[in-house]
Short mmCIF file of C-alpha atoms in Angstrom, two decimals:
data_model
loop_
_atom_site.label_atom_id
_atom_site.label_comp_id
_atom_site.label_asym_id
_atom_site.label_seq_id
_atom_site.Cartn_x
_atom_site.Cartn_y
_atom_site.Cartn_z
CA MET A 1 -43.00 -53.61 -24.59
CA ASN A 2 -45.09 -50.81 -23.18
CA ILE A 3 -43.40 -48.72 -20.53
CA GLU A 4 -45.38 -46.26 -18.44
CA THR A 5 -43.63 -42.92 -18.81
CA PRO A 6 -43.19 -41.22 -15.43
CA MET A 7 -44.41 -37.64 -15.31
CA ARG A 8 -41.60 -36.50 -13.07
CA LYS A 9 -37.93 -36.21 -13.83
CA PRO A 10 -36.15 -39.38 -12.69
CA SER A 11 -32.94 -39.28 -10.71
CA LEU A 12 -29.81 -40.46 -12.47
CA ARG A 13 -29.68 -43.54 -10.24
CA GLU A 14 -33.29 -44.39 -11.04
CA ALA A 15 -32.60 -43.89 -14.75
CA GLU A 16 -29.55 -46.18 -14.60
CA GLN A 17 -31.56 -48.95 -12.92
CA ARG A 18 -34.50 -48.74 -15.34
CA VAL A 19 -32.31 -48.59 -18.45
CA LEU A 20 -30.10 -51.45 -17.30
CA ALA A 21 -33.15 -53.58 -16.51
CA MET A 22 -34.63 -53.00 -19.97
CA GLN A 23 -31.29 -53.55 -21.72
CA THR A 24 -30.89 -56.83 -19.84
CA LYS A 25 -34.32 -57.98 -21.02
CA LEU A 26 -33.64 -56.98 -24.62
CA HIS A 27 -30.34 -58.85 -24.62
CA GLN A 28 -31.83 -61.95 -23.02
CA TRP A 29 -34.66 -62.03 -25.56
CA ALA A 30 -32.20 -61.59 -28.42
CA VAL A 31 -29.95 -64.38 -27.15
CA ALA A 32 -32.88 -66.72 -26.59
CA ASP A 33 -34.17 -66.28 -30.14
CA HIS A 34 -31.66 -65.26 -32.81
CA GLY A 35 -34.47 -65.03 -35.35
CA ARG A 36 -36.54 -62.62 -33.29
CA ARG A 37 -37.39 -59.27 -34.90
CA PHE A 38 -38.06 -56.61 -32.29
CA ASP A 39 -41.12 -54.38 -32.58
CA ASP A 40 -42.56 -51.71 -30.29
CA LEU A 41 -39.16 -50.24 -29.38
CA PHE A 42 -39.83 -46.67 -30.45
CA ASN A 43 -41.35 -45.60 -27.13
CA LEU A 44 -37.98 -46.23 -25.48
CA VAL A 45 -36.35 -43.52 -27.59
CA TYR A 46 -38.39 -40.80 -25.86
CA GLU A 47 -38.67 -42.50 -22.46
CA PRO A 48 -37.35 -40.08 -19.75
CA CYS A 49 -34.92 -42.55 -18.18
CA PHE A 50 -33.36 -43.39 -21.55
CA LEU A 51 -33.11 -39.70 -22.42
CA LEU A 52 -31.44 -38.88 -19.10
CA MET A 53 -28.94 -41.73 -19.47
CA ALA A 54 -28.19 -40.65 -23.03
CA TRP A 55 -27.56 -37.10 -21.86
CA ASP A 56 -25.20 -38.32 -19.13
CA LYS A 57 -23.16 -40.24 -21.71
CA VAL A 58 -23.07 -37.28 -24.10
CA ARG A 59 -22.07 -34.88 -21.34
CA MET A 60 -19.25 -37.14 -20.14
CA ASN A 61 -17.93 -37.85 -23.65
CA LYS A 62 -14.47 -36.47 -24.41
CA GLY A 63 -15.93 -34.50 -27.33
CA SER A 64 -18.42 -32.66 -25.14
CA LYS A 65 -16.54 -29.37 -25.60
CA THR A 66 -16.95 -29.50 -29.38
CA ALA A 67 -20.01 -28.13 -31.15
CA GLY A 68 -21.75 -29.24 -34.33
CA VAL A 69 -23.41 -26.99 -36.90
CA ASP A 70 -25.71 -25.67 -34.14
CA GLY A 71 -22.74 -24.09 -32.35
CA VAL A 72 -23.78 -25.66 -29.04
CA ALA A 73 -21.37 -27.95 -27.21
CA PRO A 74 -22.81 -30.23 -24.50
CA ARG A 75 -20.65 -28.58 -21.84
CA MET A 76 -22.34 -25.26 -22.68
CA VAL A 77 -25.79 -26.39 -21.50
CA PRO A 78 -26.58 -25.11 -17.96
CA ASP A 79 -27.75 -27.73 -15.49
CA ASP A 80 -31.08 -26.00 -14.98
CA MET A 81 -31.78 -26.22 -18.73
CA THR A 82 -30.97 -29.91 -19.17
CA TRP A 83 -34.45 -31.26 -18.50
CA VAL A 84 -36.05 -28.64 -20.73
CA VAL A 85 -33.79 -29.78 -23.59
CA LEU A 86 -34.58 -33.46 -22.97
CA GLU A 87 -38.33 -32.85 -22.76
CA THR A 88 -38.23 -30.94 -26.04
CA ILE A 89 -36.29 -33.73 -27.76
CA GLY A 90 -38.64 -36.36 -26.36
CA ALA A 91 -41.71 -34.53 -27.63
CA ARG A 92 -40.27 -34.15 -31.14
CA VAL A 93 -39.23 -37.80 -31.31
CA LYS A 94 -42.62 -38.98 -30.03
CA ALA A 95 -44.41 -36.85 -32.63
CA GLN A 96 -42.08 -38.28 -35.29
CA THR A 97 -41.09 -34.77 -36.36
CA TYR A 98 -37.46 -35.05 -35.29
CA GLN A 99 -35.13 -34.31 -38.20
CA PRO A 100 -31.37 -34.71 -37.73
CA ARG A 101 -29.16 -31.90 -38.98
CA PRO A 102 -25.96 -32.28 -41.05
CA VAL A 103 -22.77 -33.15 -39.21
CA ARG A 104 -19.99 -30.59 -39.10
CA ALA A 105 -16.96 -31.91 -40.98
CA VAL A 106 -13.58 -31.43 -39.32
CA GLN A 107 -10.18 -32.76 -40.35
CA ILE A 108 -7.88 -34.26 -37.72
CA PRO A 109 -4.33 -35.55 -38.29
CA LYS A 110 -3.62 -39.29 -38.35
CA ALA A 111 -0.45 -40.96 -37.09
CA ASN A 112 0.75 -41.47 -40.69
CA GLY A 113 0.56 -37.75 -41.44
CA LYS A 114 -2.68 -37.97 -43.40
CA LEU A 115 -6.00 -36.45 -42.35
CA ARG A 116 -9.14 -38.18 -41.10
CA GLN A 117 -12.52 -36.53 -41.49
CA LEU A 118 -14.82 -36.56 -38.49
CA GLY A 119 -18.49 -35.60 -38.53
CA ILE A 120 -19.58 -33.71 -35.41
CA PRO A 121 -23.35 -33.98 -34.75
CA THR A 122 -25.44 -31.27 -33.11
CA LEU A 123 -26.23 -31.39 -29.41
CA THR A 124 -29.70 -32.85 -29.86
CA ASP A 125 -28.54 -35.32 -32.52
CA ARG A 126 -25.91 -36.67 -30.14
CA ILE A 127 -28.56 -37.26 -27.49
CA VAL A 128 -30.95 -39.06 -29.87
CA GLN A 129 -28.09 -41.15 -31.26
CA ALA A 130 -27.06 -42.06 -27.72
CA VAL A 131 -30.64 -43.17 -26.96
CA LEU A 132 -30.75 -45.29 -30.11
CA LYS A 133 -27.49 -46.92 -29.11
CA LEU A 134 -28.86 -47.71 -25.64
CA VAL A 135 -31.84 -49.43 -27.26
CA LEU A 136 -30.15 -51.23 -30.16
CA GLU A 137 -26.79 -52.30 -28.75
CA PRO A 138 -28.12 -55.00 -26.35
CA ILE A 139 -30.00 -56.63 -29.24
CA PHE A 140 -27.14 -56.70 -31.74
CA GLU A 141 -24.59 -57.70 -29.11
CA ALA A 142 -26.37 -61.06 -29.07
CA ASP A 143 -25.36 -61.56 -32.72
CA PHE A 144 -21.85 -60.12 -32.81
CA ASP A 145 -19.00 -62.57 -33.12
CA PRO A 146 -16.35 -62.93 -30.40
CA CYS A 147 -13.64 -62.06 -32.95
CA SER A 148 -14.84 -58.43 -32.94
CA TYR A 149 -13.37 -56.20 -30.23
CA GLY A 150 -13.76 -52.57 -31.29
CA PHE A 151 -16.40 -50.29 -29.72
CA ARG A 152 -18.15 -53.06 -27.83
CA PRO A 153 -19.11 -53.08 -24.13
CA GLY A 154 -16.66 -54.97 -21.96
CA ARG A 155 -14.11 -55.32 -24.79
CA ASN A 156 -11.05 -53.30 -25.72
CA ALA A 157 -7.82 -53.36 -27.69
CA HIS A 158 -5.97 -55.20 -24.90
CA ASP A 159 -8.41 -58.12 -25.25
CA ALA A 160 -7.70 -58.28 -28.99
CA ILE A 161 -3.95 -58.25 -28.32
CA ALA A 162 -4.37 -61.05 -25.79
CA GLU A 163 -6.11 -63.26 -28.37
CA ILE A 164 -3.40 -62.52 -30.93
CA HIS A 165 -0.78 -63.51 -28.36
CA LEU A 166 -2.69 -66.71 -27.57
CA PHE A 167 -2.78 -67.87 -31.18
CA THR A 168 0.76 -66.79 -32.07
CA SER A 169 2.21 -68.67 -29.08
CA ALA A 170 2.64 -72.40 -28.47
CA PRO A 171 0.86 -74.70 -28.92
CA ALA A 172 -1.18 -72.87 -31.61
CA ASN A 173 1.86 -71.21 -33.24
CA TYR A 174 0.00 -69.16 -35.85
CA SER A 175 3.22 -67.45 -36.87
CA GLN A 176 1.88 -65.69 -39.97
CA VAL A 177 -0.13 -62.51 -39.40
CA PHE A 178 -1.76 -60.52 -42.16
CA GLU A 179 -2.95 -57.04 -41.22
CA GLY A 180 -5.64 -55.31 -43.22
CA ASP A 181 -7.36 -51.95 -42.87
CA ILE A 182 -10.76 -51.54 -44.53
CA LYS A 183 -10.24 -48.38 -46.55
CA ALA A 184 -12.55 -45.51 -45.53
CA CYS A 185 -14.81 -48.04 -43.82
CA PHE A 186 -17.11 -45.54 -42.10
CA ASP A 187 -17.42 -43.42 -45.26
CA ASN A 188 -18.28 -46.29 -47.59
CA ILE A 189 -20.91 -48.27 -45.71
CA ASP A 190 -23.76 -48.93 -48.11
CA HIS A 191 -26.96 -47.59 -46.56
CA GLY A 192 -29.24 -50.14 -48.21
CA TYR A 193 -27.09 -53.06 -47.12
CA LEU A 194 -26.79 -51.68 -43.58
CA MET A 195 -30.54 -51.18 -43.22
CA ASP A 196 -31.13 -54.73 -44.45
CA GLN A 197 -28.92 -55.98 -41.61
CA VAL A 198 -30.78 -53.75 -39.14
CA ALA A 199 -34.17 -54.94 -40.43
CA ALA A 200 -33.16 -58.55 -39.82
CA ARG A 201 -33.45 -57.76 -36.10
CA ILE A 202 -35.53 -54.57 -35.89
CA LYS A 203 -39.11 -54.79 -37.13
CA ASP A 204 -40.10 -51.40 -35.67
CA LYS A 205 -40.48 -49.15 -38.74
CA LYS A 206 -40.32 -45.96 -36.66
CA ILE A 207 -36.87 -46.91 -35.34
CA ARG A 208 -35.66 -47.75 -38.84
CA ALA A 209 -37.06 -44.50 -40.26
CA LEU A 210 -35.22 -42.48 -37.62
CA LEU A 211 -31.98 -44.35 -38.37
CA TRP A 212 -32.45 -43.67 -42.08
CA ARG A 213 -32.87 -39.94 -41.44
CA PHE A 214 -29.57 -39.91 -39.54
CA LEU A 215 -27.80 -41.72 -42.37
CA LYS A 216 -29.15 -39.21 -44.90
CA ALA A 217 -28.64 -36.04 -42.81
CA GLY A 218 -25.65 -34.91 -44.87
CA ILE A 219 -22.34 -33.19 -44.15
CA MET A 220 -21.50 -29.50 -43.76
CA SER A 221 -17.94 -28.73 -44.86
CA PRO A 222 -15.79 -26.04 -43.19
CA ASP A 223 -16.71 -23.59 -45.98
CA ARG A 224 -20.43 -24.19 -45.18
CA THR A 225 -20.98 -26.26 -48.33
CA PHE A 226 -23.61 -28.95 -47.87
CA LYS A 227 -22.87 -32.43 -49.16
CA THR A 228 -25.38 -35.25 -49.30
CA SER A 229 -24.49 -38.48 -47.51
CA ASP A 230 -25.19 -41.19 -50.06
CA THR A 231 -23.07 -43.73 -48.21
CA GLY A 232 -21.39 -44.07 -44.85
CA ALA A 233 -21.95 -43.33 -41.19
CA PRO A 234 -19.97 -40.24 -40.11
CA GLN A 235 -16.96 -41.13 -37.99
CA GLY A 236 -17.44 -39.07 -34.85
CA GLY A 237 -21.09 -39.90 -34.32
CA ILE A 238 -22.04 -41.83 -31.19
CA LEU A 239 -24.07 -44.34 -33.17
CA SER A 240 -21.61 -44.86 -36.04
CA PRO A 241 -19.34 -47.49 -34.41
CA LEU A 242 -22.35 -49.69 -33.64
CA LEU A 243 -23.63 -49.32 -37.21
CA ALA A 244 -20.18 -50.21 -38.55
CA ASN A 245 -20.09 -53.36 -36.42
CA ILE A 246 -23.56 -54.30 -37.68
CA ALA A 247 -22.38 -53.85 -41.27
CA LEU A 248 -19.17 -55.85 -40.72
CA ASN A 249 -20.76 -58.66 -38.74
CA ARG A 250 -21.33 -60.64 -41.93
CA LEU A 251 -17.57 -60.60 -42.55
CA ASP A 252 -16.99 -61.85 -39.01
CA ARG A 253 -19.51 -64.65 -39.48
CA TYR A 254 -17.85 -65.74 -42.71
CA PHE A 255 -14.52 -66.21 -40.98
CA ARG A 256 -16.24 -67.90 -38.03
CA ASP A 257 -17.93 -70.38 -40.37
CA GLN A 258 -14.57 -71.07 -41.97
CA TRP A 259 -12.96 -71.61 -38.57
CA ASN A 260 -15.74 -73.98 -37.47
CA SER A 261 -15.36 -75.95 -40.70
CA TYR A 262 -11.78 -76.83 -39.74
CA GLY A 263 -13.00 -78.89 -36.78
CA ASP A 264 -11.17 -79.32 -33.47
CA ARG A 265 -7.46 -78.83 -32.76
CA SER A 266 -6.48 -82.30 -33.95
CA ARG A 267 -8.35 -81.80 -37.20
CA ARG A 268 -6.62 -78.44 -37.75
CA TYR A 269 -3.27 -80.12 -37.10
CA GLN A 270 -4.05 -82.68 -39.80
CA LEU A 271 -4.87 -79.89 -42.23
CA HIS A 272 -1.57 -78.16 -41.45
CA GLN A 273 0.33 -81.40 -42.03
CA LYS A 274 -1.22 -81.57 -45.49
CA GLY A 275 -0.25 -77.96 -46.19
CA GLN A 276 -3.83 -76.73 -46.15
CA PRO A 277 -4.48 -73.26 -44.68
CA THR A 278 -6.52 -72.31 -41.63
CA MET A 279 -7.33 -68.75 -40.65
CA ARG A 280 -8.45 -66.94 -37.53
CA LEU A 281 -9.85 -63.40 -37.81
CA ILE A 282 -9.40 -60.78 -35.08
CA ARG A 283 -11.10 -57.45 -35.86
CA TYR A 284 -10.96 -54.13 -34.06
CA ALA A 285 -13.41 -51.78 -35.83
CA ASP A 286 -12.08 -51.51 -39.41
CA LEU A 287 -8.65 -52.97 -38.56
CA CYS A 288 -8.42 -56.70 -39.28
CA ARG A 289 -5.68 -59.15 -38.39
CA THR A 290 -5.84 -62.63 -39.80
CA LEU A 291 -3.69 -65.31 -38.18
CA HIS A 292 -3.00 -68.26 -40.44
CA LYS A 293 -0.88 -71.26 -41.25
CA SER A 294 -0.65 -71.35 -45.02
CA ALA A 295 1.39 -70.36 -48.00
CA TYR A 296 0.96 -66.68 -48.89
CA VAL A 297 -0.54 -67.46 -52.32
CA GLU A 298 -3.03 -69.86 -50.78
CA TRP A 299 -4.08 -67.18 -48.30
CA LEU A 300 -4.67 -64.64 -51.08
CA VAL A 301 -6.88 -67.12 -52.91
CA MET A 302 -8.97 -67.57 -49.77
CA TRP A 303 -9.12 -63.80 -49.18
CA ASN A 304 -10.45 -63.27 -52.70
CA ARG A 305 -13.20 -65.77 -51.93
CA VAL A 306 -14.07 -63.79 -48.81
CA VAL A 307 -14.35 -60.53 -50.77
CA VAL A 308 -16.68 -62.13 -53.29
CA SER A 309 -18.79 -63.82 -50.63
CA VAL A 310 -19.47 -60.77 -48.45
CA ALA A 311 -19.68 -58.14 -51.17
#
């Protein structure tokens, strides 16, 4: 998909229209052919409209006052310097010389009193990640299962709660709810497995190489000690939630296949009458809730099968 790069700086409105039009095409193509592998995407990563839209999202993000290892927070960039920054990033990406820097590790308190580690990217890394998300998200959204609600456009926690309420109320009456949290999900994503899932849709080697460099950029601890990133996608990065959903989509599909195997409502009722379990997965990022009608032991047996199947 060759796009003629305009020589002038586009307006934000123009950028929005061009990016939305391309995202719509990418999504339509992905929906029309679930086996399609997309090539020739790399030029979008340095296309001025995509860069400007990425900058607008970075600037408006709630973390825009926080700096990475570069010491530069997005809110610190003067308006008259914005286009200079974007042109510089675009040139480096186009030349394939762009190298992400380590994320800055910070510890924030969790509701349970424990600490969660976030990885804060540099200013330029946030912009490139935001561009990659603009390009990749419409493609992978065509494959994501409806049971997934976290960090997806047009979906939120209230939608997940509504589905839980639907299945735990009459006539479904899925009265048993098992809640699971995937331990250190973002930190433990296997890079090889993740890139295999990406490659199933993205043929463009330049896009995949840039993603790989982000995964391997490393972490800078508060005492300035560098740590390699052998696994994981740093929680705090703009691209990380999308990568996590790509990695977990196989889990979603497993549960969807199980649900489809039960048949229609009358068939599920017959299974329940025989004491056989049925399960419905609802996932928000790394938090899973499974609604089921089964004995607890039977459910654990099925869960063990899931772990073996998706490992």
